[in-house]
Amino acid sequence: MAKWIAGVDIGGTTLSVGMVPVAGGRPRALRVDDTAGGRGGAAVVEQVCAMVRAAVDEVVCAEASGVEVAGVGVAAPGSLDRARGVVLESHNLGWFGLPLRDRVQAATGLPTVVENDANCAACGEWWQGAGRGFRSVLGITLGTGIGGGIVMDGRPFVGATGAAGEIGHMTVKYGGRRCTCGARGCLEAYASGPGIARTAVEGLAGGARSTLPELVAGDLGRITAATVHEAAVEGDAYATGVLAHTARMLAAGITSAVNLLGPDAVVVMGGVAEAGDLLFGPLAAELGRPRFRSAVDACTVVPGALRGTAGVVGAAGVFRLRTEET
Ligand SMILES: [Zn+2]
């Protein structure tokens, strides 16, 4: 009988559930929905459990040889009490002290573990994605914010508070832009989606010439990282320069993290990573510049391979690792 784990990824806007074989492999019975975030924690827990039940039913129907469900791994945003599976604080979802693990466990009747979403994404890429085969991986998710997770010698490394790997809040420019965390000059303030948009708008306000204003009918407030990417693809030199500037900031953060941790691979994930060569080209060039090189030279920087399912796969992977431990 095949053993499966339900992987759940709770995002601020999107909720994904899939069934992952304990032995590894692509998620099956994958379903994606808008997170019922506005209706509070209880509504989201109900939504998660309904999606898990539907996914379990789907693999049970598809697998003639029988299915055993080992449990549920949940990737959750915000700060967590990992041992108790409680979301201490998630501003995106408005959750404060939500006992997520116990609620999911009670409603599904399945053993459940909860882990930070960025740690799950890193673990997913290490287990089944672009970081497969490497002993130590730093995963970076570039989106509305910047998340980071570390797998060190084949185990997730979460530090004393569970928040280790927060590369988004490493200082890349002393005294620079104000970040959402309140500090100045964090990587997230430059290389997240909103950070990229801000770089673009600041340059335009300073008189830079570009097709970007046309793409947003003159309303610069509508410029996003996706608009900058679109303009760069169409050959706009200014937009290409904005992505190159982003790559320089990213390289500064990655170089510092790699010198500290010495991972075999850095996996760059998330919507912003889909800029592809327009981002990874200048990033590789920056990482190739002379500096204290040994750790950086020994490390591969690659885009994520799981596109949207790293959290689901990683949540299942974390469940597998944690239950092996006990
Ligand atoms: Zn910050």
mmCIF file of C-alpha atoms and ligand atoms in Angstrom, residues 168-169 179 181 186, ligand 1:
data_model
loop_
_atom_site.group_PDB
_atom_site.id
_atom_site.type_symbol
_atom_site.label_atom_id
_atom_site.label_comp_id
_atom_site.label_asym_id
_atom_site.label_seq_id
_atom_site.Cartn_x
_atom_site.Cartn_y
_atom_site.Cartn_z
ATOM 1 C CA GLY A 168 14.972 39.478 3.179
ATOM 2 C CA HIS A 169 15.907 41.431 6.278
ATOM 3 C CA CYS A 179 11.616 48.224 5.026
ATOM 4 C CA CYS A 181 10.010 45.489 9.237
ATOM 5 C CA CYS A 186 16.932 45.475 3.928
HETATM 6 ZN ZN ZN B 1 13.393 44.417 6.788
#
